[in-house]
Coordinates of C-alpha atoms in Angstrom, one line a residue:
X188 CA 119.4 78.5 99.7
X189 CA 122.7 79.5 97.9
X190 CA 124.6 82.3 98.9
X191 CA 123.9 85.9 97.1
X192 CA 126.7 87.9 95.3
X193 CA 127.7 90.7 98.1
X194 CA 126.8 94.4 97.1
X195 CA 129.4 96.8 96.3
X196 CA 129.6 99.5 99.5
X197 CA 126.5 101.9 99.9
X198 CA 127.0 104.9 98.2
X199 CA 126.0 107.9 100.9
X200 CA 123.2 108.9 99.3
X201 CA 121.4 105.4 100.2
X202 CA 121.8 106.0 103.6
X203 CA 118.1 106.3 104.3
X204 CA 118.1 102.6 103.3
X205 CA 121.0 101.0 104.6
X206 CA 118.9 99.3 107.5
X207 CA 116.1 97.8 105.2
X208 CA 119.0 96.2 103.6
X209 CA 120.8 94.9 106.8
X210 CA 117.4 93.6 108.1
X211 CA 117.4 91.6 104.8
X212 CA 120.6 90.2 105.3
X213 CA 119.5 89.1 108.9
X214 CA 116.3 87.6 107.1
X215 CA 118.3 85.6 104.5
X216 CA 118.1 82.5 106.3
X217 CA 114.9 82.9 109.1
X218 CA 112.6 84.3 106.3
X219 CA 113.8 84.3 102.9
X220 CA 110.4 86.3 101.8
X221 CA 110.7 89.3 104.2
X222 CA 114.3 89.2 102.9
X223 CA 113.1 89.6 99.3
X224 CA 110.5 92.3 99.9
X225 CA 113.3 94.0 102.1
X226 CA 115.6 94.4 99.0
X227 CA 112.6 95.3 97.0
X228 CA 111.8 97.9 98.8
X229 CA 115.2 99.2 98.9
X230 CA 115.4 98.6 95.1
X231 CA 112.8 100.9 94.5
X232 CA 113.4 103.4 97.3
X233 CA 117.0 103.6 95.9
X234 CA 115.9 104.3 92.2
X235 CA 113.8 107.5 93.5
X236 CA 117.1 109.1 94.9
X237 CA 119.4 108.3 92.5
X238 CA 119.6 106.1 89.3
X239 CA 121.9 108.4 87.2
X240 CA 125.3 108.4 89.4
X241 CA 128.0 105.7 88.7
X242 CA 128.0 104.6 91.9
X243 CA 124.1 105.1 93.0
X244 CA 123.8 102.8 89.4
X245 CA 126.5 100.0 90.0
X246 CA 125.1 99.7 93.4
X247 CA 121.1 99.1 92.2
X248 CA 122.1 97.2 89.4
X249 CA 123.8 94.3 91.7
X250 CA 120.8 94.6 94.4
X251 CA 118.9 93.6 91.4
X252 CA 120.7 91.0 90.4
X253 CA 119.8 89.4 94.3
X254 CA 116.3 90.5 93.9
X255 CA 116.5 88.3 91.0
X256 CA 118.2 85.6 92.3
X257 CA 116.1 85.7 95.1
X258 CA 113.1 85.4 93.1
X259 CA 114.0 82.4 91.3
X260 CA 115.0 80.7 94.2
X261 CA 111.3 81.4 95.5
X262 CA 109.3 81.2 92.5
X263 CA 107.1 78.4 93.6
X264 CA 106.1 80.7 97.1
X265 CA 103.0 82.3 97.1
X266 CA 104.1 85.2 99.3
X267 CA 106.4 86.7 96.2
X268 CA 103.9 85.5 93.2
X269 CA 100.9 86.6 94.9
X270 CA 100.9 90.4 96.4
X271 CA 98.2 89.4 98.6
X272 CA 99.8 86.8 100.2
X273 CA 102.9 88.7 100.5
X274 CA 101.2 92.2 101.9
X275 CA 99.3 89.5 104.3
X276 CA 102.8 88.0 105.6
X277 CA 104.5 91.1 105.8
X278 CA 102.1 92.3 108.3
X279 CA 101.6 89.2 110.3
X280 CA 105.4 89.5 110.8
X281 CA 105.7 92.8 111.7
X282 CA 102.9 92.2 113.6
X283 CA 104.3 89.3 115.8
X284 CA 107.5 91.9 116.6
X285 CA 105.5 94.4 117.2
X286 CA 103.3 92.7 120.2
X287 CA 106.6 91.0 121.4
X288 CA 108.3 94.2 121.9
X289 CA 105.6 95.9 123.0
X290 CA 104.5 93.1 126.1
X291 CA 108.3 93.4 126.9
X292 CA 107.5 97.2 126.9
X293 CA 104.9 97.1 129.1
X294 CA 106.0 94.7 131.7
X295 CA 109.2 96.5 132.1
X296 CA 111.7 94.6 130.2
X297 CA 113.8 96.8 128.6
X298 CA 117.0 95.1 126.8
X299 CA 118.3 95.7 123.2
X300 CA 116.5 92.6 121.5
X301 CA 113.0 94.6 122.3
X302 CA 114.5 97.4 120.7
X303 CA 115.5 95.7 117.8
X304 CA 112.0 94.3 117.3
X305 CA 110.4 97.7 118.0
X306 CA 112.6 99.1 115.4
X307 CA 112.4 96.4 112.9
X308 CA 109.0 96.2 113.0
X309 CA 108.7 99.6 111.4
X310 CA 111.6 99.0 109.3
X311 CA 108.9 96.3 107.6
X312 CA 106.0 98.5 107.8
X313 CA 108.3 101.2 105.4
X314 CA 108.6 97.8 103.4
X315 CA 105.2 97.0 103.1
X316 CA 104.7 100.1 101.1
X317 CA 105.5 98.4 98.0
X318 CA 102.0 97.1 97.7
X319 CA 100.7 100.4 98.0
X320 CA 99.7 103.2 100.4
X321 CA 99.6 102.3 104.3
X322 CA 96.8 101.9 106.3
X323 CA 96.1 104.9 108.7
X324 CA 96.3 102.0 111.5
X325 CA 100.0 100.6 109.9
X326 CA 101.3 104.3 109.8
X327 CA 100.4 105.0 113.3
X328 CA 102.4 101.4 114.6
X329 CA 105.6 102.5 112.4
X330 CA 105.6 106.0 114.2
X331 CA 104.8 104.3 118.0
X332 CA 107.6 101.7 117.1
X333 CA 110.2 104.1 115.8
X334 CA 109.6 106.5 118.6
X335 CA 109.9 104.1 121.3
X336 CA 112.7 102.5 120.0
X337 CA 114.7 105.4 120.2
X338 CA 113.5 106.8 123.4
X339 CA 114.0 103.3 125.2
X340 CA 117.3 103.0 123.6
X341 CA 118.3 106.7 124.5
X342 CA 116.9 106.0 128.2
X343 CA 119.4 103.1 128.6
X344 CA 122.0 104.9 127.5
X345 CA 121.8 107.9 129.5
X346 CA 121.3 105.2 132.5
X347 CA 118.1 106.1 133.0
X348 CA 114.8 104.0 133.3
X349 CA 112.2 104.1 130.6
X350 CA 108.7 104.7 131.4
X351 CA 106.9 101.2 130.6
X352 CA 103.8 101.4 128.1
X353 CA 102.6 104.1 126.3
X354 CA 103.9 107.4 126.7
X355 CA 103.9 111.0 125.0
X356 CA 105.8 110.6 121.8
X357 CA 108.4 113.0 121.0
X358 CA 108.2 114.2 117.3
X359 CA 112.1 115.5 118.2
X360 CA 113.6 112.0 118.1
X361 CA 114.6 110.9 114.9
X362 CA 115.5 107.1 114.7
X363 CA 116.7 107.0 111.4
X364 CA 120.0 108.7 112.3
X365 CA 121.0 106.5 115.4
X366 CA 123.1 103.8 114.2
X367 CA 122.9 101.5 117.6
X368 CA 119.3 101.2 117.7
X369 CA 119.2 99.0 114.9
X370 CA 122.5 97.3 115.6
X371 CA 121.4 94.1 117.9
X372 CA 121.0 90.8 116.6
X373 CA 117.7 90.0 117.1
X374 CA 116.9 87.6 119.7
X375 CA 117.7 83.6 118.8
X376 CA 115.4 82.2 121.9
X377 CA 111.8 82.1 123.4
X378 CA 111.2 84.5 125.8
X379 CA 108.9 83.1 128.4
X380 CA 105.1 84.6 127.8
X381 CA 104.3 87.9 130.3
X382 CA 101.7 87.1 132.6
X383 CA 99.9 90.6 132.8
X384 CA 96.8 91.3 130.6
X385 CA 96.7 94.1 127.9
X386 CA 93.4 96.0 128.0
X387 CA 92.9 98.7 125.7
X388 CA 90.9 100.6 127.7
X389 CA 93.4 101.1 130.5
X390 CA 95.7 103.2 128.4
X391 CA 96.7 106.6 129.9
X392 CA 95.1 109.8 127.7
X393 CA 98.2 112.0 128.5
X394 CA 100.1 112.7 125.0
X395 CA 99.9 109.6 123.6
X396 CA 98.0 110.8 120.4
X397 CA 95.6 108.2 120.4
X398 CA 97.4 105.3 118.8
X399 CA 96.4 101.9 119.0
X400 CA 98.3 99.2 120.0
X401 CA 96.8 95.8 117.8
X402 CA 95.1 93.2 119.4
X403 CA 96.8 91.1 121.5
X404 CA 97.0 90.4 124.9
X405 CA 100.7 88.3 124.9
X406 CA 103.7 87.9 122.7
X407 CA 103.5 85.4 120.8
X408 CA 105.7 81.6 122.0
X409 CA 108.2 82.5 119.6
X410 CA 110.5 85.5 119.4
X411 CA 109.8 87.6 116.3
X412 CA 113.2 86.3 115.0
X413 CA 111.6 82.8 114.3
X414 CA 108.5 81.9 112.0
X415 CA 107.0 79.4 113.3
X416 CA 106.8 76.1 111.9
X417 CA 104.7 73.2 112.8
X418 CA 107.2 70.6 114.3
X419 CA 104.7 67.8 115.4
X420 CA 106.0 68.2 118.5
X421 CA 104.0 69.2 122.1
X422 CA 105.4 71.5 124.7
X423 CA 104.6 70.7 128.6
X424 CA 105.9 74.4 129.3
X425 CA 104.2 76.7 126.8
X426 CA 100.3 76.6 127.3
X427 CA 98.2 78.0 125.0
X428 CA 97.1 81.7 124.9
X429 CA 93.5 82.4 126.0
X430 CA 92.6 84.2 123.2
X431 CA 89.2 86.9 122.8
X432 CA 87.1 85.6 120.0
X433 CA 85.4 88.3 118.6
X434 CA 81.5 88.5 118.3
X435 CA 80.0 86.7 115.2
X436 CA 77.5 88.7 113.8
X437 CA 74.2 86.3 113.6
X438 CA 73.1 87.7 110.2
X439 CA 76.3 86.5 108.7
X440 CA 74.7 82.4 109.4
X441 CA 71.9 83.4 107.1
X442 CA 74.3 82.9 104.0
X443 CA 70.8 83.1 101.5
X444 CA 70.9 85.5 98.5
X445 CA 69.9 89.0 99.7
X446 CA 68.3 89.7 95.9
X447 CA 70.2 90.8 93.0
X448 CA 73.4 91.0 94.3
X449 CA 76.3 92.2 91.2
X450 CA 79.7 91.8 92.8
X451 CA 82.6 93.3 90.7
X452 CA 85.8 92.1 90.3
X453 CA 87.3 94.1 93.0
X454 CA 84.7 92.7 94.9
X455 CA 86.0 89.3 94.5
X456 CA 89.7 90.8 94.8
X457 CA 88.9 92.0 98.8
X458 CA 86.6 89.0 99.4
X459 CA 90.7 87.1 98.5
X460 CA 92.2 89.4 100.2
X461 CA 90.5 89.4 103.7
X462 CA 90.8 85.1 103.5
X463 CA 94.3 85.5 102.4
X464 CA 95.2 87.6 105.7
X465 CA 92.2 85.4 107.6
X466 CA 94.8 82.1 106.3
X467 CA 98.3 83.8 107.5
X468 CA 96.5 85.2 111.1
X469 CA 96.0 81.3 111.4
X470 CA 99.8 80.6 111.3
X471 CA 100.4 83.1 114.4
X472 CA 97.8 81.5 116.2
X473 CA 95.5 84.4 115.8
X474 CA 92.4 83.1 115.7
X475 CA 90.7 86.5 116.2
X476 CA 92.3 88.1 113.5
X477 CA 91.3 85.0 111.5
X478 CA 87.6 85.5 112.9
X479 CA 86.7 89.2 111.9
X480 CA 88.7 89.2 108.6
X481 CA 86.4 85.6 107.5
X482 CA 83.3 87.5 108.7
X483 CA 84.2 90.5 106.2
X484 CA 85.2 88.4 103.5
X485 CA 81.6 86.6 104.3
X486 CA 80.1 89.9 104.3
X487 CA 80.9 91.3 101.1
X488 CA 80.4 88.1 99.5
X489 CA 76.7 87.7 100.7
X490 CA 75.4 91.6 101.0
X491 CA 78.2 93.3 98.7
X492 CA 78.6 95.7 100.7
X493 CA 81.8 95.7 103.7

């Protein structure tokens, strides 16, 4: 992919922005299409403060020139012509960094690449906003992820030890203004797969707001820097996952029509939508993500209701 034309410096009043850029610029290369909704998002978030200033105006109208170059490089991609497929890869990705830094998190691993994929992570949940509102669920993982992110990196600075897991957040904290947190490199090698078990049921009540961590029981094999990409080639040191498959609802085998059924075109929109995100939970090895989002895409489809 050819190189795109650098930006002139960030005018101060971008500041808000400046890490959604660098996180594109450290996606150039592992994920061209996080680096393109990155700049997007920036695009747009930029023309809200300021469109009008020589500087705020010089500086948008060469990020759009990348977007653009970016887009041509990617036309034949799904995940930029599509917004389905794009919201649906978005999420898997931040996703995957998500549950890596957070098994690191709660086996007691603290080091800068887990705070770079805590912070990161809701660095691309800000960017999936540019294909609409968040879920309640995706605005309670930005907050967990930019709270811990700062209070791990604040604990290891002040030399002292982070409580593992979840914890009462602190509202006080404000990420966005602490340059080092987002400053790492994000990590370039597998880390080995944590042994201990994640059960939601065990989390402590204290002040931890009620949050829920997503599914998951282990990082996935790959470090959230990496997409993985089928190679053709078998491991004798990674085993697979055991995975929780969720309960198929037995009603859902009965696939007969259920009477006059009218389904609307939105209908057939979500019914996309939940294979689309059912298709990208496959490529992360999720197959019970895969599972629940095929059995409401079935669902809708054969009752018309969700």
């Amino acid at each position: 992919m050819a190189a795109l034309a650098p930006l002139p410096p960030l005018p101060p009043q971008f500041k808000s922005i400046q890490h959604h850029l660098r996180t594109a610029q450290e996606h150039d290369k592992r994920d061209p299409v996080v680096a393109y909704y990155c700049r997007l998002y920036a695009m747009q978030t930029g023309m809200k403060i300021d469109s009008k200033t020589p500087e705020c105006r010089k500086f948008l109208s060469k990020l759009m020139d990348q977007l653009e170059t970016l887009k041509k490089q990617l036309g034949d991609n799904e995940a930029v012509t599509q917004e389905i497929v794009g919201c649906a890869h978005l999420e898997n990705y931040a996703l995957k960094m998500f549950l890596y830094a957070d098994n690191e998190d709660r086996a007691a691993r603290f080091h800068k690449n887990m705070i770079k994929s805590f912070y990161t992570a809701s660095l691309l949940i800000d960017v999936i906003t540019v294909f609409g509102e968040l879920t309640d669920e995706n605005v309670k993982h930005r907050k967990y992820a930019r709270w811990k992110a700062t209070y791990i990196h604040n604990c290891l600075k002040n030399g002292e030890t982070p409580q593992a897991g979840p914890v009462g957040i602190d509202d006080d904290n404000d990420v966005e203004e602490n340059e080092d947190v987002g400053a790492t490199s994000l990590p370039t090698q597998p880390p080995q797969p944590s042994s201990s078990t994640y059960d939601p049921s065990n989390m402590p009540s204290s002040n931890y707001t009620g949050i829920q961590i997503p599914p998951g029981a282990h990082a996935p094999a790959n470090t959230p820097a990496e997409v993985p990409h089928s190679t053709g080639v078998t491991s004798n040191t990674l085993q697979p996952t055991p995975q929780t498959i969720p309960a198929i609802d037995p009603a859902l085998f009965n696939t007969g029509s259920q009477g006059d059924i009218c389904l609307t075109p939105e209908d057939f929109a979500r019914a996309q939508k939940y294979c689309k995100y059912a298709g990208s939970a496959l490529q992360y090895e999720d197959v019970s993500t895969a599972v629940q989002n095929l059995q409401k895409a079935l669902k809708l489809l054969t009752t018309g209701r969700e």
